[in-house]
PDB file of C-alpha atoms in Angstrom:
ATOM      1  CA  UNK B 265    -130.545  75.283 -94.348  1.00  0.00           C
ATOM      2  CA  UNK B 266    -134.220  74.481 -94.922  1.00  0.00           C
ATOM      3  CA  UNK B 267    -136.014  71.465 -96.347  1.00  0.00           C
ATOM      4  CA  UNK B 268    -139.431  71.501 -97.976  1.00  0.00           C
ATOM      5  CA  UNK B 269    -141.314  68.208 -98.202  1.00  0.00           C
ATOM      6  CA  UNK B 270    -144.483  68.013-100.271  1.00  0.00           C
ATOM      7  CA  UNK B 271    -146.481  65.415-102.169  1.00  0.00           C
ATOM      8  CA  UNK B 272    -148.321  67.899-104.385  1.00  0.00           C
ATOM      9  CA  UNK B 273    -147.808  71.575-105.217  1.00  0.00           C
ATOM     10  CA  UNK B 274    -150.843  73.378-106.698  1.00  0.00           C
ATOM     11  CA  UNK B 275    -151.045  76.856-108.244  1.00  0.00           C
ATOM     12  CA  UNK B 276    -152.412  79.642-106.006  1.00  0.00           C
ATOM     13  CA  UNK B 277    -156.223  79.583-105.978  1.00  0.00           C
ATOM     14  CA  UNK B 278    -156.291  75.923-107.067  1.00  0.00           C
ATOM     15  CA  UNK B 279    -156.224  76.719-110.793  1.00  0.00           C
ATOM     16  CA  UNK B 280    -153.527  76.089-113.348  1.00  0.00           C
ATOM     17  CA  UNK B 281    -151.014  73.296-113.210  1.00  0.00           C
ATOM     18  CA  UNK B 282    -150.145  70.810-110.526  1.00  0.00           C
ATOM     19  CA  UNK B 283    -146.690  69.305-110.102  1.00  0.00           C
ATOM     20  CA  UNK B 284    -146.676  66.049-108.161  1.00  0.00           C
ATOM     21  CA  UNK B 285    -143.438  65.762-106.219  1.00  0.00           C
ATOM     22  CA  UNK B 286    -143.619  62.071-105.351  1.00  0.00           C
ATOM     23  CA  UNK B 287    -141.299  59.402-106.796  1.00  0.00           C
ATOM     24  CA  UNK B 288    -143.290  59.243-110.033  1.00  0.00           C
ATOM     25  CA  UNK B 289    -142.176  62.841-110.866  1.00  0.00           C
ATOM     26  CA  UNK B 290    -145.144  63.588-113.133  1.00  0.00           C
ATOM     27  CA  UNK B 291    -146.472  66.895-114.363  1.00  0.00           C
ATOM     28  CA  UNK B 292    -150.271  67.208-114.525  1.00  0.00           C
ATOM     29  CA  UNK B 293    -151.687  69.646-117.098  1.00  0.00           C
ATOM     30  CA  UNK B 294    -154.433  72.240-116.592  1.00  0.00           C
ATOM     31  CA  UNK B 295    -157.641  70.370-115.904  1.00  0.00           C
ATOM     32  CA  UNK B 296    -155.736  67.183-115.105  1.00  0.00           C
ATOM     33  CA  UNK B 297    -156.245  65.686-118.581  1.00  0.00           C
ATOM     34  CA  UNK B 298    -152.609  64.986-119.431  1.00  0.00           C
ATOM     35  CA  UNK B 299    -149.657  63.785-117.371  1.00  0.00           C
ATOM     36  CA  UNK B 300    -146.020  63.569-118.360  1.00  0.00           C
ATOM     37  CA  UNK B 301    -143.072  61.935-116.649  1.00  0.00           C
ATOM     38  CA  UNK B 302    -140.715  64.902-116.264  1.00  0.00           C
ATOM     39  CA  UNK B 303    -137.642  62.715-115.727  1.00  0.00           C
ATOM     40  CA  UNK B 304    -138.026  61.142-119.196  1.00  0.00           C
ATOM     41  CA  UNK B 305    -138.369  64.569-120.790  1.00  0.00           C
ATOM     42  CA  UNK B 306    -135.059  65.897-119.469  1.00  0.00           C
ATOM     43  CA  UNK B 307    -131.926  66.191-121.592  1.00  0.00           C
ATOM     44  CA  UNK B 308    -129.501  63.441-120.544  1.00  0.00           C
ATOM     45  CA  UNK B 309    -126.514  64.516-122.648  1.00  0.00           C
ATOM     46  CA  UNK B 310    -125.388  67.610-124.542  1.00  0.00           C
ATOM     47  CA  UNK B 311    -122.222  68.993-126.056  1.00  0.00           C
ATOM     48  CA  UNK B 312    -121.039  72.063-127.946  1.00  0.00           C
ATOM     49  CA  UNK B 313    -117.677  71.855-129.714  1.00  0.00           C
ATOM     50  CA  UNK B 314    -115.672  73.435-132.506  1.00  0.00           C
ATOM     51  CA  UNK B 315    -115.879  71.231-135.549  1.00  0.00           C
ATOM     52  CA  UNK B 316    -112.394  71.234-137.034  1.00  0.00           C
ATOM     53  CA  UNK B 317    -110.379  71.146-133.808  1.00  0.00           C
ATOM     54  CA  UNK B 318    -112.929  69.125-131.795  1.00  0.00           C
ATOM     55  CA  UNK B 319    -112.370  71.548-128.911  1.00  0.00           C
ATOM     56  CA  UNK B 320    -115.201  70.977-126.410  1.00  0.00           C
ATOM     57  CA  UNK B 321    -116.647  74.347-125.367  1.00  0.00           C
ATOM     58  CA  UNK B 322    -119.191  72.961-122.906  1.00  0.00           C
ATOM     59  CA  UNK B 323    -120.897  69.643-122.189  1.00  0.00           C
ATOM     60  CA  UNK B 324    -123.031  67.570-119.845  1.00  0.00           C
ATOM     61  CA  UNK B 325    -122.669  63.801-119.295  1.00  0.00           C
ATOM     62  CA  UNK B 326    -119.810  63.586-121.807  1.00  0.00           C
ATOM     63  CA  UNK B 327    -116.849  61.324-121.026  1.00  0.00           C
ATOM     64  CA  UNK B 328    -114.845  61.822-124.226  1.00  0.00           C
ATOM     65  CA  UNK B 329    -114.947  63.019-127.818  1.00  0.00           C
ATOM     66  CA  UNK B 330    -113.066  61.031-130.458  1.00  0.00           C
ATOM     67  CA  UNK B 331    -112.206  62.644-133.795  1.00  0.00           C
ATOM     68  CA  UNK B 332    -112.922  59.934-136.386  1.00  0.00           C
ATOM     69  CA  UNK B 333    -111.888  62.166-139.316  1.00  0.00           C
ATOM     70  CA  UNK B 334    -113.395  65.114-141.207  1.00  0.00           C
ATOM     71  CA  UNK B 335    -117.057  65.518-140.279  1.00  0.00           C
ATOM     72  CA  UNK B 336    -117.017  62.440-138.064  1.00  0.00           C
ATOM     73  CA  UNK B 337    -117.018  62.245-134.259  1.00  0.00           C
ATOM     74  CA  UNK B 338    -117.897  59.740-131.557  1.00  0.00           C
ATOM     75  CA  UNK B 339    -118.954  61.060-128.160  1.00  0.00           C
ATOM     76  CA  UNK B 340    -118.931  58.684-125.183  1.00  0.00           C
ATOM     77  CA  UNK B 341    -121.327  59.256-122.308  1.00  0.00           C
ATOM     78  CA  UNK B 342    -120.199  59.483-118.680  1.00  0.00           C
ATOM     79  CA  UNK B 343    -123.423  57.752-117.589  1.00  0.00           C
ATOM     80  CA  UNK B 344    -124.791  55.264-120.121  1.00  0.00           C
ATOM     81  CA  UNK B 345    -128.298  55.442-121.504  1.00  0.00           C
ATOM     82  CA  UNK B 346    -130.737  52.661-120.650  1.00  0.00           C
ATOM     83  CA  UNK B 347    -130.497  51.302-124.211  1.00  0.00           C
ATOM     84  CA  UNK B 348    -129.508  52.393-127.703  1.00  0.00           C
ATOM     85  CA  UNK B 349    -133.054  53.645-128.271  1.00  0.00           C
ATOM     86  CA  UNK B 350    -132.594  57.297-127.313  1.00  0.00           C
ATOM     87  CA  UNK B 351    -133.212  60.392-129.434  1.00  0.00           C
ATOM     88  CA  UNK B 352    -130.463  62.774-130.558  1.00  0.00           C
ATOM     89  CA  UNK B 353    -130.651  66.169-132.246  1.00  0.00           C
ATOM     90  CA  UNK B 354    -127.657  67.942-133.735  1.00  0.00           C
ATOM     91  CA  UNK B 355    -126.844  71.205-135.470  1.00  0.00           C
ATOM     92  CA  UNK B 356    -123.777  72.573-137.180  1.00  0.00           C
ATOM     93  CA  UNK B 357    -122.844  75.987-138.464  1.00  0.00           C
ATOM     94  CA  UNK B 358    -121.521  76.282-141.977  1.00  0.00           C
ATOM     95  CA  UNK B 359    -117.795  75.798-142.357  1.00  0.00           C
ATOM     96  CA  UNK B 360    -117.189  79.307-143.679  1.00  0.00           C
ATOM     97  CA  UNK B 361    -116.284  78.337-147.224  1.00  0.00           C
ATOM     98  CA  UNK B 362    -118.515  75.545-148.526  1.00  0.00           C
ATOM     99  CA  UNK B 363    -121.866  76.430-146.958  1.00  0.00           C
ATOM    100  CA  UNK B 364    -124.220  74.369-144.838  1.00  0.00           C
ATOM    101  CA  UNK B 365    -123.281  71.152-143.039  1.00  0.00           C
ATOM    102  CA  UNK B 366    -125.977  68.541-142.409  1.00  0.00           C
ATOM    103  CA  UNK B 367    -125.557  66.245-139.392  1.00  0.00           C
ATOM    104  CA  UNK B 368    -126.732  62.628-139.291  1.00  0.00           C
ATOM    105  CA  UNK B 369    -125.978  59.295-137.601  1.00  0.00           C
ATOM    106  CA  UNK B 370    -122.703  57.903-138.949  1.00  0.00           C
ATOM    107  CA  UNK B 371    -123.209  55.296-141.647  1.00  0.00           C
ATOM    108  CA  UNK B 372    -121.377  52.626-139.660  1.00  0.00           C
ATOM    109  CA  UNK B 373    -122.839  53.593-136.246  1.00  0.00           C
ATOM    110  CA  UNK B 374    -124.528  50.794-134.360  1.00  0.00           C
ATOM    111  CA  UNK B 375    -127.022  52.061-131.749  1.00  0.00           C
ATOM    112  CA  UNK B 376    -125.790  51.438-128.238  1.00  0.00           C
ATOM    113  CA  UNK B 377    -126.186  52.879-124.745  1.00  0.00           C
ATOM    114  CA  UNK B 378    -122.608  54.117-124.326  1.00  0.00           C
ATOM    115  CA  UNK B 379    -121.992  56.633-127.124  1.00  0.00           C
ATOM    116  CA  UNK B 380    -123.272  58.479-130.167  1.00  0.00           C
ATOM    117  CA  UNK B 381    -121.479  58.816-133.505  1.00  0.00           C
ATOM    118  CA  UNK B 382    -122.482  61.579-135.895  1.00  0.00           C
ATOM    119  CA  UNK B 383    -121.169  62.699-139.255  1.00  0.00           C
ATOM    120  CA  UNK B 384    -121.538  65.955-141.139  1.00  0.00           C
ATOM    121  CA  UNK B 385    -121.687  66.418-144.877  1.00  0.00           C
ATOM    122  CA  UNK B 386    -121.608  69.703-146.764  1.00  0.00           C
ATOM    123  CA  UNK B 387    -123.487  70.789-149.889  1.00  0.00           C
ATOM    124  CA  UNK B 388    -120.663  69.369-152.050  1.00  0.00           C
ATOM    125  CA  UNK B 389    -121.315  65.898-150.556  1.00  0.00           C
ATOM    126  CA  UNK B 390    -117.988  66.024-148.694  1.00  0.00           C
ATOM    127  CA  UNK B 391    -117.517  65.072-145.056  1.00  0.00           C
ATOM    128  CA  UNK B 392    -117.208  68.352-143.167  1.00  0.00           C
ATOM    129  CA  UNK B 393    -117.149  69.390-139.506  1.00  0.00           C
ATOM    130  CA  UNK B 394    -118.617  72.851-139.756  1.00  0.00           C
ATOM    131  CA  UNK B 395    -117.163  75.488-137.473  1.00  0.00           C
ATOM    132  CA  UNK B 396    -119.416  74.770-134.456  1.00  0.00           C
ATOM    133  CA  UNK B 397    -121.356  71.604-133.657  1.00  0.00           C
ATOM    134  CA  UNK B 398    -123.922  71.025-130.913  1.00  0.00           C
ATOM    135  CA  UNK B 399    -126.016  67.999-130.042  1.00  0.00           C
ATOM    136  CA  UNK B 400    -128.204  66.679-127.251  1.00  0.00           C
ATOM    137  CA  UNK B 401    -129.927  63.417-126.416  1.00  0.00           C
ATOM    138  CA  UNK B 402    -133.009  62.476-124.446  1.00  0.00           C
ATOM    139  CA  UNK B 403    -134.072  59.070-123.200  1.00  0.00           C
ATOM    140  CA  UNK B 404    -133.671  56.892-120.131  1.00  0.00           C
ATOM    141  CA  UNK B 405    -130.373  56.553-118.320  1.00  0.00           C
ATOM    142  CA  UNK B 406    -129.237  53.106-117.216  1.00  0.00           C
TER     143      UNK B 406
END
């Protein structure tokens, strides 16, 4: 087993990007003009599940999925977010008969650090799961 310790890694020849490996975990762009905290940019939660049966196909940082009814699910995180102010993206396939399903925050969802609740609605304005749903969140963990 080997261990590599470094404060800064620079592209061969000194050009290109530099990745600082210290505790601040920042990425420095070409020319050094822009930095980004790479830890904040990482996905902290994701899930892929079948809509109707709520069968989880794969996930990361997911403690449980609760079926709240057609087109309605609450997903609890294993490790809580730092606050309710995180960003979530979600997609759903069509349900096979009605057409598209649009995902959005549930109408009665109150932002919190422990879970996310999304609903899906089809083109007939009916709650619908779609056949496959995926979502992911970014933000700070607690």
